[in-house]
Coordinates of C-alpha atoms in Angstrom, one line a residue:
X12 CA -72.5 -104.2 -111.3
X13 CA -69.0 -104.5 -110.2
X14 CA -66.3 -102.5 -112.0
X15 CA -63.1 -103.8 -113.0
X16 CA -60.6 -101.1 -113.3
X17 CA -57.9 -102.0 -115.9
X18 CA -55.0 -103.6 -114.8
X19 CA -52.1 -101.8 -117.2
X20 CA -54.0 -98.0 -116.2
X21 CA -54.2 -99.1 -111.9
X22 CA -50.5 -100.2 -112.8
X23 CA -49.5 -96.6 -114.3
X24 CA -51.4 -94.9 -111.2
X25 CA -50.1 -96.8 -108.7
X26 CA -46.7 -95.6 -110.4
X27 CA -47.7 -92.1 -110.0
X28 CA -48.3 -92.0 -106.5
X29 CA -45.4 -94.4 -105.4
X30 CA -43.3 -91.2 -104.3
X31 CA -45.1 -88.2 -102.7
X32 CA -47.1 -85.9 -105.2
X33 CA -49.2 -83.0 -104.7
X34 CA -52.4 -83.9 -105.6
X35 CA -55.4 -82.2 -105.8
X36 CA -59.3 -83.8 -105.6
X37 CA -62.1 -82.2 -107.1
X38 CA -66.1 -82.7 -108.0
X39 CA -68.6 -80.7 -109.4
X40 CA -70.1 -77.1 -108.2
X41 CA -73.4 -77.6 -105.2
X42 CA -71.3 -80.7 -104.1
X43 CA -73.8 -83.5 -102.9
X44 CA -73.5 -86.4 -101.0
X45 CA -71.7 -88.4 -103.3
X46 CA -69.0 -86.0 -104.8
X47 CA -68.1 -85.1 -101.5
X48 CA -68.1 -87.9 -99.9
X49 CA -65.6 -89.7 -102.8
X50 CA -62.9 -86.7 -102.2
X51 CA -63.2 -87.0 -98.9
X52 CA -63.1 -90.7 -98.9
X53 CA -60.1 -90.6 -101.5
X54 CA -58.3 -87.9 -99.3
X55 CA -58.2 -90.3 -96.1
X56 CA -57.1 -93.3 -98.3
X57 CA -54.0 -91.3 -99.4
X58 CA -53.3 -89.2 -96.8
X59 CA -51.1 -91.4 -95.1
X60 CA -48.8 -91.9 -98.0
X61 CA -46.8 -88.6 -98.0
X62 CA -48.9 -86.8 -100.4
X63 CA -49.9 -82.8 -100.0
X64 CA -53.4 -83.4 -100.5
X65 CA -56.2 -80.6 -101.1
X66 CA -59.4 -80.9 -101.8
X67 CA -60.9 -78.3 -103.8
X68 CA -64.6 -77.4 -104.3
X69 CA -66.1 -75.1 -106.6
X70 CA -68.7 -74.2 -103.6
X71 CA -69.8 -74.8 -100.4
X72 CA -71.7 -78.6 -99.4
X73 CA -74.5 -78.5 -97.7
X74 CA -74.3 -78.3 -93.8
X75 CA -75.8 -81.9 -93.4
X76 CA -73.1 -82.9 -94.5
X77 CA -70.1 -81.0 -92.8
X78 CA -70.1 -83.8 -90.0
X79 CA -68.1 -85.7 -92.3
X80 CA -64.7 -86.9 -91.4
X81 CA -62.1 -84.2 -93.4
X82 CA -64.9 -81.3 -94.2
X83 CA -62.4 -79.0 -92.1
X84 CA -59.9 -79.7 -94.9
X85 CA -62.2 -78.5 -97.8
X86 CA -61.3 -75.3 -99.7
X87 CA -64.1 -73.5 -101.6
X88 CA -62.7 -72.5 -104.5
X89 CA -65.8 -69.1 -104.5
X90 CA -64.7 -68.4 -101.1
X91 CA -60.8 -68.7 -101.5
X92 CA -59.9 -68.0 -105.5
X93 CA -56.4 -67.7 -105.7
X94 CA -55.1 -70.2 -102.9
X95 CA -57.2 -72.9 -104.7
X96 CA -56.0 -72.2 -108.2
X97 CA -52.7 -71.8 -107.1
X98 CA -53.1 -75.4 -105.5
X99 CA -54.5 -76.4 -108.6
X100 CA -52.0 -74.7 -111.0
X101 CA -48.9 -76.4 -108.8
X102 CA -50.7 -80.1 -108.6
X103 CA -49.2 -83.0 -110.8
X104 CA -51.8 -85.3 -110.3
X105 CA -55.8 -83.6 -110.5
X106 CA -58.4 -86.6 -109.3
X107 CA -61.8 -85.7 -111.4
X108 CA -64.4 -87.3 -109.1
X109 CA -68.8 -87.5 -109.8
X110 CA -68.4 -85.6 -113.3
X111 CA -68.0 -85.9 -117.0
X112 CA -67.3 -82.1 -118.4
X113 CA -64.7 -79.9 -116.9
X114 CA -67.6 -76.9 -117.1
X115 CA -69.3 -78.9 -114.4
X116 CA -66.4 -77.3 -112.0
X117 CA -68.1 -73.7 -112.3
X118 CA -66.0 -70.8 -112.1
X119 CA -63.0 -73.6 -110.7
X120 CA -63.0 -75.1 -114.8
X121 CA -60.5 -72.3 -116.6
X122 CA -58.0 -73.6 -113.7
X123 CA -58.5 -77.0 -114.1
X124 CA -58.2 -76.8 -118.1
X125 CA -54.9 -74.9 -118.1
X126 CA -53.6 -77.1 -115.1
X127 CA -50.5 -79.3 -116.7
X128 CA -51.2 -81.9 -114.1
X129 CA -52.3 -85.6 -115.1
X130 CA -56.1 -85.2 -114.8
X131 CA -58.1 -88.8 -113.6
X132 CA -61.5 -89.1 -114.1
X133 CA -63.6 -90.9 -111.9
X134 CA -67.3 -91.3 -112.7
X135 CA -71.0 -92.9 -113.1
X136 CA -72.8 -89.8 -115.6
X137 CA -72.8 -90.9 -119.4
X138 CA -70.6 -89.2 -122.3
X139 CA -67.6 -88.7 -120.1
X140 CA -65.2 -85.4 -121.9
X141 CA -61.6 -87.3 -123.3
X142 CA -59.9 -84.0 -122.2
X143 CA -58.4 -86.3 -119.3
X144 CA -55.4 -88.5 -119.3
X145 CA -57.2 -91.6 -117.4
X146 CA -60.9 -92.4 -117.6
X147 CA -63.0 -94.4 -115.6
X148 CA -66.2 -94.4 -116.3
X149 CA -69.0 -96.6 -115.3
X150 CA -72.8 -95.5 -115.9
X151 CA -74.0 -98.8 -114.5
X152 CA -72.5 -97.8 -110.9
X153 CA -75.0 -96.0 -108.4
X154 CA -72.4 -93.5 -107.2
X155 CA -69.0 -92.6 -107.5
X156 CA -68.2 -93.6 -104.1
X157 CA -69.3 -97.2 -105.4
X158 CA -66.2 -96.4 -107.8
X159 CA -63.7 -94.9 -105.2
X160 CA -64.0 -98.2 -103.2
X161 CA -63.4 -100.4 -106.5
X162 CA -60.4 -98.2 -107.5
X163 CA -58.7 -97.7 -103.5
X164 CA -59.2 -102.0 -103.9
X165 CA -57.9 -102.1 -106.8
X166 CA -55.0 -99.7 -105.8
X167 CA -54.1 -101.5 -103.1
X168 CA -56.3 -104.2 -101.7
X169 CA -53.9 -105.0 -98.3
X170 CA -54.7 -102.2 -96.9
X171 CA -57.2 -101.7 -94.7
X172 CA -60.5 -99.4 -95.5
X173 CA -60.3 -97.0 -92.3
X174 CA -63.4 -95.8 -90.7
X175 CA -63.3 -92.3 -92.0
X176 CA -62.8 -93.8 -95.1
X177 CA -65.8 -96.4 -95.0
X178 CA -67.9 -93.4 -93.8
X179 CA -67.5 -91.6 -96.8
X180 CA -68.6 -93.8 -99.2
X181 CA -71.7 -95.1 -97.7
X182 CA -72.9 -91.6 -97.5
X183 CA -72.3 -91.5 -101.0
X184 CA -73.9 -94.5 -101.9
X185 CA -76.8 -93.7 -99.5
X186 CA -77.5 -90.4 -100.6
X187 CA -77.3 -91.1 -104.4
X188 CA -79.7 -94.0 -104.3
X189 CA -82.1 -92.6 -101.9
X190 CA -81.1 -94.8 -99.0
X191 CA -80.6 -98.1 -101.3
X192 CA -84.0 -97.5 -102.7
X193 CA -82.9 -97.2 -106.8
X194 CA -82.5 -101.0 -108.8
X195 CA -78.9 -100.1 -109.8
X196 CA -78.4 -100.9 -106.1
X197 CA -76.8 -104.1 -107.0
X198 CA -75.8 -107.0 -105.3
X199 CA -72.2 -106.6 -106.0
X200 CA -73.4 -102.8 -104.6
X201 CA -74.6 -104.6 -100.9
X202 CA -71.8 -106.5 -100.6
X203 CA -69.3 -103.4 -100.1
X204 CA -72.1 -102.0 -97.7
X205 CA -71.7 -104.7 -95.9
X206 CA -67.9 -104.3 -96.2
X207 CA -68.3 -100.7 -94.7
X208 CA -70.1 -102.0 -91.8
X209 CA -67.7 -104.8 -91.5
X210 CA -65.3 -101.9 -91.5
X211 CA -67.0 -100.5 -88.6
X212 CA -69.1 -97.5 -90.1
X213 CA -71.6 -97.3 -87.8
X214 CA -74.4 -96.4 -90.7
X215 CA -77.8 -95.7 -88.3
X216 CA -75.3 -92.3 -87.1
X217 CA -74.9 -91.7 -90.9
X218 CA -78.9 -91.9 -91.7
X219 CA -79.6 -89.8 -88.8
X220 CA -76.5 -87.5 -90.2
X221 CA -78.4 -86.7 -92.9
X222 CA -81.6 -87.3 -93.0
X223 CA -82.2 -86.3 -89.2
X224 CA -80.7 -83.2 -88.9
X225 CA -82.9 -81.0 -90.6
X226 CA -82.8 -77.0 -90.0
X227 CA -86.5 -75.7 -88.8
X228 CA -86.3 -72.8 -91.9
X229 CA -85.6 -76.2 -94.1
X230 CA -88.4 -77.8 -92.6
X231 CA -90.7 -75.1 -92.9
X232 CA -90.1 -74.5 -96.6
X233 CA -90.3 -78.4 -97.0
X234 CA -93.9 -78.3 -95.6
X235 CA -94.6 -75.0 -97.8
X236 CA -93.3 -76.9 -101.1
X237 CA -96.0 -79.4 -100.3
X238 CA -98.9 -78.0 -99.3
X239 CA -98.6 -74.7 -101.3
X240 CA -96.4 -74.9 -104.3
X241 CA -97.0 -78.5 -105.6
X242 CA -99.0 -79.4 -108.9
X243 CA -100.5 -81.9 -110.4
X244 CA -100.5 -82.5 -114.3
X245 CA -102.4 -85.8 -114.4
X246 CA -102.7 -85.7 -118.1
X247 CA -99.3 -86.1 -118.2
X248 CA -98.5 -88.7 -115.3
X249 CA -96.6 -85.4 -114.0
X250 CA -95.7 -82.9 -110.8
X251 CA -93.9 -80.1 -110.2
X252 CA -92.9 -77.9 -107.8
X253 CA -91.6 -74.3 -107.8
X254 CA -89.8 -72.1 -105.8
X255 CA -88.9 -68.2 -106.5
X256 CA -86.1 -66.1 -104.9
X257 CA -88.6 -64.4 -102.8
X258 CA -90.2 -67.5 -101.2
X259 CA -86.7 -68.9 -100.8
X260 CA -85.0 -65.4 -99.1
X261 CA -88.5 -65.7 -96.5
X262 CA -87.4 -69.4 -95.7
X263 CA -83.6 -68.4 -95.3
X264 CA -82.4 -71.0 -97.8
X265 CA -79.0 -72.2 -96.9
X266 CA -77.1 -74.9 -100.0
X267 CA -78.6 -77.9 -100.0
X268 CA -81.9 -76.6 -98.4
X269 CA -83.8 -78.0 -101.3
X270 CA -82.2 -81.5 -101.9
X271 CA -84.7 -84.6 -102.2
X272 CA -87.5 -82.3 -102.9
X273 CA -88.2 -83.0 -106.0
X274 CA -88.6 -87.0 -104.9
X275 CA -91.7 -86.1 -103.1
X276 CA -93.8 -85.3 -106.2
X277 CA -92.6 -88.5 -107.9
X278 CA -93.6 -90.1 -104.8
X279 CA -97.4 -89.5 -105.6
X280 CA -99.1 -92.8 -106.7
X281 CA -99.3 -92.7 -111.3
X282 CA -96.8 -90.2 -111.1
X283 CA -94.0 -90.8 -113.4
X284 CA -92.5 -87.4 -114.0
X285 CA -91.7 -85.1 -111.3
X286 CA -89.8 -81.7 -111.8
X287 CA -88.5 -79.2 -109.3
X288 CA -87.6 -75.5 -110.6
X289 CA -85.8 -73.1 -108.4
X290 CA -84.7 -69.3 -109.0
X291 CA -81.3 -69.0 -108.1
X292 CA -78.1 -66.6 -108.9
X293 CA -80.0 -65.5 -111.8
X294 CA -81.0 -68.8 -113.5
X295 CA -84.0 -71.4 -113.2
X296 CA -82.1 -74.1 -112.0
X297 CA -84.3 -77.4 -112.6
X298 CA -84.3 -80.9 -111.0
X299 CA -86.1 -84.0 -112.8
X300 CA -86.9 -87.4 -111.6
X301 CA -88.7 -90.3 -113.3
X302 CA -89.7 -94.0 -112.8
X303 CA -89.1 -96.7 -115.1
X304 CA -88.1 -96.7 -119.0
X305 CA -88.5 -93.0 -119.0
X306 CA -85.5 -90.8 -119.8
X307 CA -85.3 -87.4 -117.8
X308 CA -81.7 -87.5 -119.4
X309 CA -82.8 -87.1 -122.4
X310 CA -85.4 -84.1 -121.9
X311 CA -82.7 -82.4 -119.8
X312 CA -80.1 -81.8 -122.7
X313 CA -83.0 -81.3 -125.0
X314 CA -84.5 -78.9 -123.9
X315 CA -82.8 -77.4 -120.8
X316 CA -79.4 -77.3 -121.2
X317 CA -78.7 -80.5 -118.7
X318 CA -78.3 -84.2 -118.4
X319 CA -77.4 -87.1 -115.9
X320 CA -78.8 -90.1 -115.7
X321 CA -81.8 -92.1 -116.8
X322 CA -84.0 -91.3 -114.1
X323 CA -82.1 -88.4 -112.7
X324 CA -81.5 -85.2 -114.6
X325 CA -80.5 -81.4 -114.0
X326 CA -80.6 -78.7 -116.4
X327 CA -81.7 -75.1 -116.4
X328 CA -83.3 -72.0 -118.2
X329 CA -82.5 -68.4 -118.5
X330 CA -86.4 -67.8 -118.8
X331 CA -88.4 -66.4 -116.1
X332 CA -89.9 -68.6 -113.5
X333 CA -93.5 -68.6 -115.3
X334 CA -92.3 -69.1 -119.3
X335 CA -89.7 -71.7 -117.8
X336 CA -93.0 -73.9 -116.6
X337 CA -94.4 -73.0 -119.6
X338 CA -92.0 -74.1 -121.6
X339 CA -92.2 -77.4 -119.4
X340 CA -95.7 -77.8 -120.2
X341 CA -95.2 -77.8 -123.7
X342 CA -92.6 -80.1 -123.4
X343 CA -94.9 -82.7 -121.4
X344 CA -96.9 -82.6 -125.0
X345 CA -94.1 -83.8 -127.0
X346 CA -93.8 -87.1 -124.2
X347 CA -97.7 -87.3 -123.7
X348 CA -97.7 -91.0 -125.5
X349 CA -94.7 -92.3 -122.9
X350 CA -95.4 -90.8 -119.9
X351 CA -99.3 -92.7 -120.0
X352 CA -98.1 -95.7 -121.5
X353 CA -98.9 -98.6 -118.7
X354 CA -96.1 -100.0 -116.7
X355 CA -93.1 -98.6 -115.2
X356 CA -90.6 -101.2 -116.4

């Protein structure tokens, strides 16, 4: 569903950046293909207008994704502290992009709070924070980057969408509905794919990008995940992987190693459930995935600290690996009913 961004509140941005400000563009920690792909996309739409632009991530993306236009300019905020809260502390104008609490920023948050700058949210999770001076929030949307090309539109819709630009968000889009796969890929959503292409993204380079461009240690733990570490609850419609520090340290996990897995249990035929729990810097961190009416949202922030969207949720447990999945299990008890009702719509 197309979103209109208000008139009076494009007006007062536009009068924000009309002289040269420095501005800095931000998204959530384990950047994915959407929240780094709307920075980047946002920093080539305004680069050309005399701004000092930085973006600023809380860590490293994942290195199928460093082919895209700008990466060079990213600053990790974990590998470069005090340049990128400087940046942050001098900005006037802080862009918010692909999340809706400032804790989602990690250890990059405290600087963000305390920053005096005008902060603008742009995103597509539920329950946006108000502790930002504009808001623009749009659950319907598949991605962010669905946003960023609505609100550089709605900014200014005479200028041309470059090809750096273009590229950006249909990685974004791609990545976030599992190459156009989810139903909030709407028809408003094709037509600005087919504005991207019009705007000469060249989108089979993109696919093989990211989907092609696998690492053999990412492969090898991929084929591992399957073959040794998945289960089946059919009781419960439900599959899970799980991966320890160990097993990752043997496959030499690099960030973003993991990403997708989880969509391969939910991609078993009367699954309806599929969870993905992995032991990293201390925690369990924990992926969820579902089909139809069935809220992993909602068993995220009940039970594991998280949230997101309908059918995609994070969250995560300070349990060990084994009372995490069973505390998992005893969750599935509470859903039995849902998860075997018939139909996924």
């Amino acid at each position: 569903m197309k979103f209109e961004f208000p008139a009076d509140k494009i007006s007062a941005i536009r009068s924000l950046l009309s002289q040269p400000k420095k501005i800095v563009i931000t998204t959530h920690h384990r950047p994915d293909g959407d929240a780094i792909g709307s920075c980047l996309a946002l920093y080539h739409f305004l680069v050309s207008d005399g701004h000092e632009l930085s973006v600023i991530t809380p860590d490293e993306a994942p290195d199928f994704l460093k082919w895209l236009p700008g990466s060079r300019q990213v600053i990790c905020h974990d590998k470069n502290v005090q340049p990128s809260e400087t940046k942050v502390k001098e900005a006037e104008i802080i862009f918010c992009l692909d999340f809706n609490r400032l804790d989602r920023l990690d250890k990059l948050s405290d600087a963000v709070s305390k920053s005096k700058a005008k902060k603008i949210l742009i995103d597509h999770h539920l329950d946006p924070e108000t502790s930002f001076d504009f808001i623009f929030s749009h659950p319907e949307s598949c991605a962010t980057c669905e946003l960023i090309y609505y609100f550089i539109t709605a900014l200014d819709n005479a200028k041309v969408i470059s090809k750096s630009v273009a590229a950006c968000i249909y990685t974004g889009i791609m990545t976030d509905t599992q190459s156009f796969r989810f139903s909030n890929m709407t028809a408003d959503t094709h037509r600005v794919i087919a504005n991207l292409i019009e705007a000469r993204v060249e989108n089979h380079v993109i696919h093989e990008n990211v989907y092609d461009s696998y690492s053999e240690h990412r492969l090898r733990l991929l084929g591992y995940c399957i073959n040794n570490k998945l289960k089946v609850l059919k009781e419960y419609k439900t599959a899970f992987i799980t991966l320890s520090k160990e097993e990752l340290d043997r496959f030499h996990f690099a960030s973003g190693d993991s990403e997708g897995f989880v969509n391969y249990a939910l991609a078993i035929d009367g699954i309806r459930l599929a969870g993905f729990f992995m032991e990293l810097d201390g925690i369990i961190k924990i992926s969820l995935r579902s089909k139809g009416n069935f809220s992993v949202k909602e068993m995220a922030e009940k039970y594991f600290e998280g949230g997101g969207h309908k059918n995609a949720a994070g969250g995560q447990s300070e349990l060990l690996m084994e009372a995490t999945v069973e505390k998992f299990i005893t969750t599935l008890k509470h859903y039995s009913k849902e998860l075997n009702a018939c139909g996924l719509t």
